[in-house]
Amino acid sequence: MDNLEQIIFEIIIHGGNARAKAYDALRAAQQCNFKEAEQFMKEADEEIAQAHKIQTEIIQKEAAGEKVDITVLFVHAQDHLMTAIAEKGLIENMIDLYKRVYSLEKKGE
C-alpha cells in the first residue's frame, strides 16, 4: 500500500469514528443524558477535524503542483467523510429536539 492509500484510509477511519461518536451522542440524548451526548459530539468534531486536516494536506499538495491520483478509494473516502458530516449535523438537530421534549415534559410534571 502506498502512502496516499494510507492517507486515504485515515480519512475513512476518522469519518467513521465521527459518525459512530455522533450516534453514541444520539443514544445518550435518547436517555436524557445530555452532558454525555455533548461529550460524544465534541469527540465527533475532533474526528472530523482530523479528517479535514488530512484532506487539506492533499488539497494543498495538488495546489502546489503535485499530482494527486483520484481513485475510487479517494472518492469513497470523500463520500464517507461527507456522509459523516451530514449525519452529525442531523443528529445535532435531533439532540436539540430531545432537549426540548425533555424540557417540556419537566414543565408538565
Short mmCIF file of N, CA and C in Angstrom, two decimals:
data_model
loop_
_atom_site.label_atom_id
_atom_site.label_comp_id
_atom_site.label_asym_id
_atom_site.label_seq_id
_atom_site.Cartn_x
_atom_site.Cartn_y
_atom_site.Cartn_z
N MET A 1 0.86 -1.17 0.00
CA MET A 1 0.00 0.00 0.00
C MET A 1 0.90 1.23 0.00
N ASP A 2 0.62 2.14 -0.90
CA ASP A 2 1.45 3.34 -0.96
C ASP A 2 0.97 4.37 0.06
N ASN A 3 1.75 5.44 0.20
CA ASN A 3 1.49 6.47 1.20
C ASN A 3 0.13 7.13 1.00
N LEU A 4 -0.25 7.41 -0.24
CA LEU A 4 -1.54 8.06 -0.50
C LEU A 4 -2.70 7.17 -0.04
N GLU A 5 -2.59 5.87 -0.28
CA GLU A 5 -3.66 4.97 0.16
C GLU A 5 -3.78 4.97 1.68
N GLN A 6 -2.66 5.00 2.38
CA GLN A 6 -2.69 5.06 3.84
C GLN A 6 -3.37 6.34 4.31
N ILE A 7 -3.05 7.44 3.66
CA ILE A 7 -3.65 8.73 4.00
C ILE A 7 -5.15 8.69 3.75
N ILE A 8 -5.54 8.09 2.64
CA ILE A 8 -6.97 7.99 2.31
C ILE A 8 -7.69 7.14 3.36
N PHE A 9 -7.08 6.05 3.78
CA PHE A 9 -7.70 5.21 4.81
C PHE A 9 -7.84 5.97 6.13
N GLU A 10 -6.95 6.89 6.42
CA GLU A 10 -7.08 7.70 7.62
C GLU A 10 -8.33 8.58 7.55
N ILE A 11 -8.61 9.13 6.38
CA ILE A 11 -9.83 9.92 6.21
C ILE A 11 -11.05 9.04 6.47
N ILE A 12 -11.04 7.84 5.93
CA ILE A 12 -12.15 6.90 6.12
C ILE A 12 -12.31 6.56 7.59
N ILE A 13 -11.20 6.28 8.27
CA ILE A 13 -11.25 5.91 9.69
C ILE A 13 -11.81 7.06 10.53
N HIS A 14 -11.28 8.27 10.31
CA HIS A 14 -11.75 9.41 11.10
C HIS A 14 -13.21 9.74 10.80
N GLY A 15 -13.61 9.62 9.54
CA GLY A 15 -15.01 9.82 9.19
C GLY A 15 -15.91 8.80 9.87
N GLY A 16 -15.49 7.56 9.86
CA GLY A 16 -16.27 6.50 10.52
C GLY A 16 -16.34 6.70 12.02
N ASN A 17 -15.21 7.10 12.60
CA ASN A 17 -15.21 7.36 14.04
C ASN A 17 -16.14 8.52 14.39
N ALA A 18 -16.13 9.56 13.57
CA ALA A 18 -17.01 10.72 13.81
C ALA A 18 -18.47 10.30 13.75
N ARG A 19 -18.80 9.51 12.78
CA ARG A 19 -20.17 9.03 12.62
C ARG A 19 -20.59 8.19 13.82
N ALA A 20 -19.72 7.30 14.26
CA ALA A 20 -20.02 6.45 15.42
C ALA A 20 -20.21 7.28 16.68
N LYS A 21 -19.36 8.28 16.88
CA LYS A 21 -19.48 9.15 18.06
C LYS A 21 -20.78 9.95 18.02
N ALA A 22 -21.18 10.40 16.84
CA ALA A 22 -22.43 11.13 16.71
C ALA A 22 -23.62 10.24 17.08
N TYR A 23 -23.60 8.99 16.65
CA TYR A 23 -24.68 8.08 17.01
C TYR A 23 -24.64 7.72 18.50
N ASP A 24 -23.45 7.65 19.09
CA ASP A 24 -23.34 7.48 20.54
C ASP A 24 -24.01 8.65 21.25
N ALA A 25 -23.78 9.86 20.71
CA ALA A 25 -24.40 11.06 21.28
C ALA A 25 -25.92 10.99 21.18
N LEU A 26 -26.42 10.53 20.07
CA LEU A 26 -27.87 10.41 19.89
C LEU A 26 -28.45 9.44 20.90
N ARG A 27 -27.80 8.29 21.09
CA ARG A 27 -28.29 7.31 22.06
C ARG A 27 -28.27 7.90 23.48
N ALA A 28 -27.23 8.66 23.80
CA ALA A 28 -27.17 9.30 25.12
C ALA A 28 -28.32 10.30 25.28
N ALA A 29 -28.58 11.08 24.25
CA ALA A 29 -29.67 12.06 24.31
C ALA A 29 -31.03 11.37 24.45
N GLN A 30 -31.19 10.24 23.82
CA GLN A 30 -32.45 9.50 23.93
C GLN A 30 -32.70 9.07 25.38
N GLN A 31 -31.61 8.94 26.14
CA GLN A 31 -31.72 8.57 27.56
C GLN A 31 -31.65 9.81 28.46
N CYS A 32 -31.77 10.99 27.85
CA CYS A 32 -31.73 12.28 28.55
C CYS A 32 -30.40 12.53 29.25
N ASN A 33 -29.34 11.93 28.73
CA ASN A 33 -28.00 12.17 29.27
C ASN A 33 -27.32 13.17 28.34
N PHE A 34 -27.66 14.44 28.50
CA PHE A 34 -27.23 15.46 27.56
C PHE A 34 -25.77 15.85 27.72
N LYS A 35 -25.23 15.73 28.93
CA LYS A 35 -23.79 16.02 29.11
C LYS A 35 -22.95 14.98 28.37
N GLU A 36 -23.35 13.73 28.48
CA GLU A 36 -22.64 12.67 27.76
C GLU A 36 -22.80 12.86 26.25
N ALA A 37 -23.98 13.24 25.82
CA ALA A 37 -24.22 13.49 24.40
C ALA A 37 -23.30 14.61 23.91
N GLU A 38 -23.19 15.66 24.71
CA GLU A 38 -22.32 16.77 24.33
C GLU A 38 -20.86 16.32 24.20
N GLN A 39 -20.43 15.47 25.11
CA GLN A 39 -19.05 14.97 25.06
C GLN A 39 -18.83 14.14 23.80
N PHE A 40 -19.78 13.28 23.48
CA PHE A 40 -19.66 12.48 22.25
C PHE A 40 -19.61 13.36 21.01
N MET A 41 -20.41 14.43 21.01
CA MET A 41 -20.40 15.34 19.85
C MET A 41 -19.05 16.07 19.75
N LYS A 42 -18.45 16.42 20.87
CA LYS A 42 -17.12 17.04 20.84
C LYS A 42 -16.11 16.06 20.25
N GLU A 43 -16.21 14.80 20.64
CA GLU A 43 -15.32 13.78 20.09
C GLU A 43 -15.55 13.60 18.59
N ALA A 44 -16.80 13.67 18.16
CA ALA A 44 -17.10 13.59 16.73
C ALA A 44 -16.46 14.77 16.00
N ASP A 45 -16.56 15.97 16.59
CA ASP A 45 -15.93 17.15 15.99
C ASP A 45 -14.43 16.97 15.85
N GLU A 46 -13.79 16.39 16.87
CA GLU A 46 -12.35 16.16 16.82
C GLU A 46 -11.98 15.20 15.70
N GLU A 47 -12.78 14.17 15.52
CA GLU A 47 -12.52 13.21 14.44
C GLU A 47 -12.67 13.88 13.08
N ILE A 48 -13.70 14.69 12.93
CA ILE A 48 -13.90 15.40 11.66
C ILE A 48 -12.75 16.37 11.42
N ALA A 49 -12.29 17.03 12.46
CA ALA A 49 -11.17 17.96 12.31
C ALA A 49 -9.92 17.22 11.83
N GLN A 50 -9.69 16.03 12.35
CA GLN A 50 -8.54 15.23 11.91
C GLN A 50 -8.67 14.86 10.43
N ALA A 51 -9.86 14.45 10.04
CA ALA A 51 -10.08 14.09 8.64
C ALA A 51 -9.90 15.31 7.75
N HIS A 52 -10.40 16.46 8.18
CA HIS A 52 -10.26 17.69 7.39
C HIS A 52 -8.79 18.09 7.26
N LYS A 53 -8.04 17.90 8.31
CA LYS A 53 -6.61 18.23 8.26
C LYS A 53 -5.92 17.40 7.18
N ILE A 54 -6.21 16.12 7.16
CA ILE A 54 -5.61 15.23 6.16
C ILE A 54 -6.08 15.63 4.76
N GLN A 55 -7.36 15.89 4.64
CA GLN A 55 -7.94 16.30 3.35
C GLN A 55 -7.28 17.60 2.86
N THR A 56 -7.09 18.54 3.76
CA THR A 56 -6.47 19.82 3.40
C THR A 56 -5.03 19.63 2.93
N GLU A 57 -4.31 18.73 3.56
CA GLU A 57 -2.93 18.44 3.13
C GLU A 57 -2.91 17.93 1.70
N ILE A 58 -3.85 17.07 1.35
CA ILE A 58 -3.92 16.55 -0.02
C ILE A 58 -4.24 17.68 -0.99
N ILE A 59 -5.18 18.53 -0.63
CA ILE A 59 -5.57 19.65 -1.49
C ILE A 59 -4.39 20.61 -1.68
N GLN A 60 -3.66 20.88 -0.61
CA GLN A 60 -2.52 21.78 -0.69
C GLN A 60 -1.42 21.21 -1.59
N LYS A 61 -1.21 19.91 -1.52
CA LYS A 61 -0.22 19.28 -2.40
C LYS A 61 -0.61 19.46 -3.86
N GLU A 62 -1.86 19.24 -4.14
CA GLU A 62 -2.32 19.39 -5.51
C GLU A 62 -2.22 20.85 -5.96
N ALA A 63 -2.57 21.77 -5.07
CA ALA A 63 -2.48 23.20 -5.40
C ALA A 63 -1.04 23.63 -5.64
N ALA A 64 -0.11 22.93 -5.01
CA ALA A 64 1.32 23.23 -5.18
C ALA A 64 1.89 22.59 -6.44
N GLY A 65 1.05 21.87 -7.19
CA GLY A 65 1.50 21.29 -8.44
C GLY A 65 1.81 19.80 -8.39
N GLU A 66 1.70 19.21 -7.21
CA GLU A 66 1.94 17.77 -7.09
C GLU A 66 0.71 17.02 -7.59
N LYS A 67 0.95 16.03 -8.44
CA LYS A 67 -0.18 15.27 -8.99
C LYS A 67 -0.75 14.37 -7.91
N VAL A 68 -2.06 14.44 -7.76
CA VAL A 68 -2.78 13.58 -6.83
C VAL A 68 -3.72 12.71 -7.65
N ASP A 69 -3.53 11.40 -7.54
CA ASP A 69 -4.38 10.47 -8.29
C ASP A 69 -5.74 10.38 -7.63
N ILE A 70 -6.76 10.62 -8.41
CA ILE A 70 -8.13 10.48 -7.92
C ILE A 70 -8.55 9.04 -8.21
N THR A 71 -8.66 8.27 -7.15
CA THR A 71 -9.03 6.87 -7.28
C THR A 71 -10.43 6.66 -6.72
N VAL A 72 -10.97 5.50 -6.98
CA VAL A 72 -12.27 5.16 -6.41
C VAL A 72 -12.17 5.18 -4.88
N LEU A 73 -11.05 4.75 -4.35
CA LEU A 73 -10.84 4.76 -2.91
C LEU A 73 -10.87 6.18 -2.36
N PHE A 74 -10.25 7.11 -3.07
CA PHE A 74 -10.25 8.51 -2.65
C PHE A 74 -11.68 9.08 -2.69
N VAL A 75 -12.41 8.76 -3.73
CA VAL A 75 -13.80 9.22 -3.84
C VAL A 75 -14.63 8.62 -2.70
N HIS A 76 -14.38 7.37 -2.39
CA HIS A 76 -15.08 6.71 -1.28
C HIS A 76 -14.78 7.42 0.04
N ALA A 77 -13.53 7.78 0.25
CA ALA A 77 -13.15 8.49 1.48
C ALA A 77 -13.87 9.82 1.59
N GLN A 78 -13.93 10.55 0.48
CA GLN A 78 -14.61 11.84 0.47
C GLN A 78 -16.10 11.66 0.77
N ASP A 79 -16.70 10.65 0.15
CA ASP A 79 -18.11 10.36 0.36
C ASP A 79 -18.37 9.96 1.81
N HIS A 80 -17.49 9.15 2.35
CA HIS A 80 -17.60 8.68 3.73
C HIS A 80 -17.56 9.86 4.70
N LEU A 81 -16.63 10.77 4.48
CA LEU A 81 -16.50 11.94 5.33
C LEU A 81 -17.70 12.86 5.18
N MET A 82 -18.12 13.11 3.97
CA MET A 82 -19.27 13.99 3.74
C MET A 82 -20.53 13.42 4.40
N THR A 83 -20.73 12.12 4.32
CA THR A 83 -21.89 11.49 4.95
C THR A 83 -21.82 11.63 6.46
N ALA A 84 -20.64 11.43 7.03
CA ALA A 84 -20.47 11.57 8.47
C ALA A 84 -20.80 13.00 8.92
N ILE A 85 -20.34 13.98 8.16
CA ILE A 85 -20.60 15.38 8.50
C ILE A 85 -22.10 15.67 8.41
N ALA A 86 -22.75 15.17 7.36
CA ALA A 86 -24.19 15.40 7.19
C ALA A 86 -24.99 14.74 8.30
N GLU A 87 -24.64 13.51 8.64
CA GLU A 87 -25.36 12.81 9.70
C GLU A 87 -25.13 13.48 11.04
N LYS A 88 -23.92 13.95 11.28
CA LYS A 88 -23.62 14.65 12.53
C LYS A 88 -24.49 15.89 12.65
N GLY A 89 -24.65 16.63 11.57
CA GLY A 89 -25.50 17.81 11.59
C GLY A 89 -26.95 17.47 11.90
N LEU A 90 -27.43 16.41 11.31
CA LEU A 90 -28.80 15.97 11.56
C LEU A 90 -28.95 15.53 13.02
N ILE A 91 -27.98 14.81 13.52
CA ILE A 91 -28.03 14.34 14.91
C ILE A 91 -27.98 15.51 15.88
N GLU A 92 -27.22 16.56 15.56
CA GLU A 92 -27.21 17.75 16.42
C GLU A 92 -28.63 18.31 16.55
N ASN A 93 -29.34 18.38 15.44
CA ASN A 93 -30.72 18.87 15.47
C ASN A 93 -31.64 17.92 16.25
N MET A 94 -31.42 16.64 16.11
CA MET A 94 -32.23 15.67 16.85
C MET A 94 -31.99 15.80 18.35
N ILE A 95 -30.75 16.01 18.74
CA ILE A 95 -30.44 16.18 20.16
C ILE A 95 -31.13 17.43 20.70
N ASP A 96 -31.12 18.50 19.92
CA ASP A 96 -31.84 19.71 20.33
C ASP A 96 -33.33 19.41 20.55
N LEU A 97 -33.90 18.61 19.68
CA LEU A 97 -35.31 18.24 19.84
C LEU A 97 -35.53 17.42 21.12
N TYR A 98 -34.61 16.48 21.38
CA TYR A 98 -34.73 15.70 22.62
C TYR A 98 -34.65 16.61 23.84
N LYS A 99 -33.80 17.63 23.79
CA LYS A 99 -33.69 18.58 24.90
C LYS A 99 -35.01 19.34 25.08
N ARG A 100 -35.61 19.76 23.98
CA ARG A 100 -36.88 20.49 24.05
C ARG A 100 -37.99 19.61 24.61
N VAL A 101 -38.06 18.39 24.15
CA VAL A 101 -39.09 17.46 24.63
C VAL A 101 -38.89 17.23 26.13
N TYR A 102 -37.65 17.00 26.52
CA TYR A 102 -37.34 16.78 27.94
C TYR A 102 -37.77 17.98 28.77
N SER A 103 -37.45 19.17 28.30
CA SER A 103 -37.80 20.40 29.00
C SER A 103 -39.32 20.55 29.12
N LEU A 104 -40.03 20.27 28.06
CA LEU A 104 -41.48 20.37 28.09
C LEU A 104 -42.10 19.33 29.03
N GLU A 105 -41.52 18.13 29.02
CA GLU A 105 -42.03 17.09 29.91
C GLU A 105 -41.81 17.48 31.37
N LYS A 106 -40.67 18.11 31.65
CA LYS A 106 -40.38 18.54 33.03
C LYS A 106 -41.36 19.62 33.48
N LYS A 107 -41.72 20.52 32.56
CA LYS A 107 -42.67 21.59 32.88
C LYS A 107 -44.07 21.02 33.14
N GLY A 108 -44.39 19.93 32.47
CA GLY A 108 -45.70 19.33 32.59
C GLY A 108 -45.89 18.48 33.83
N GLU A 109 -44.82 18.22 34.53
CA GLU A 109 -44.92 17.35 35.72
C GLU A 109 -45.56 18.06 36.88
#
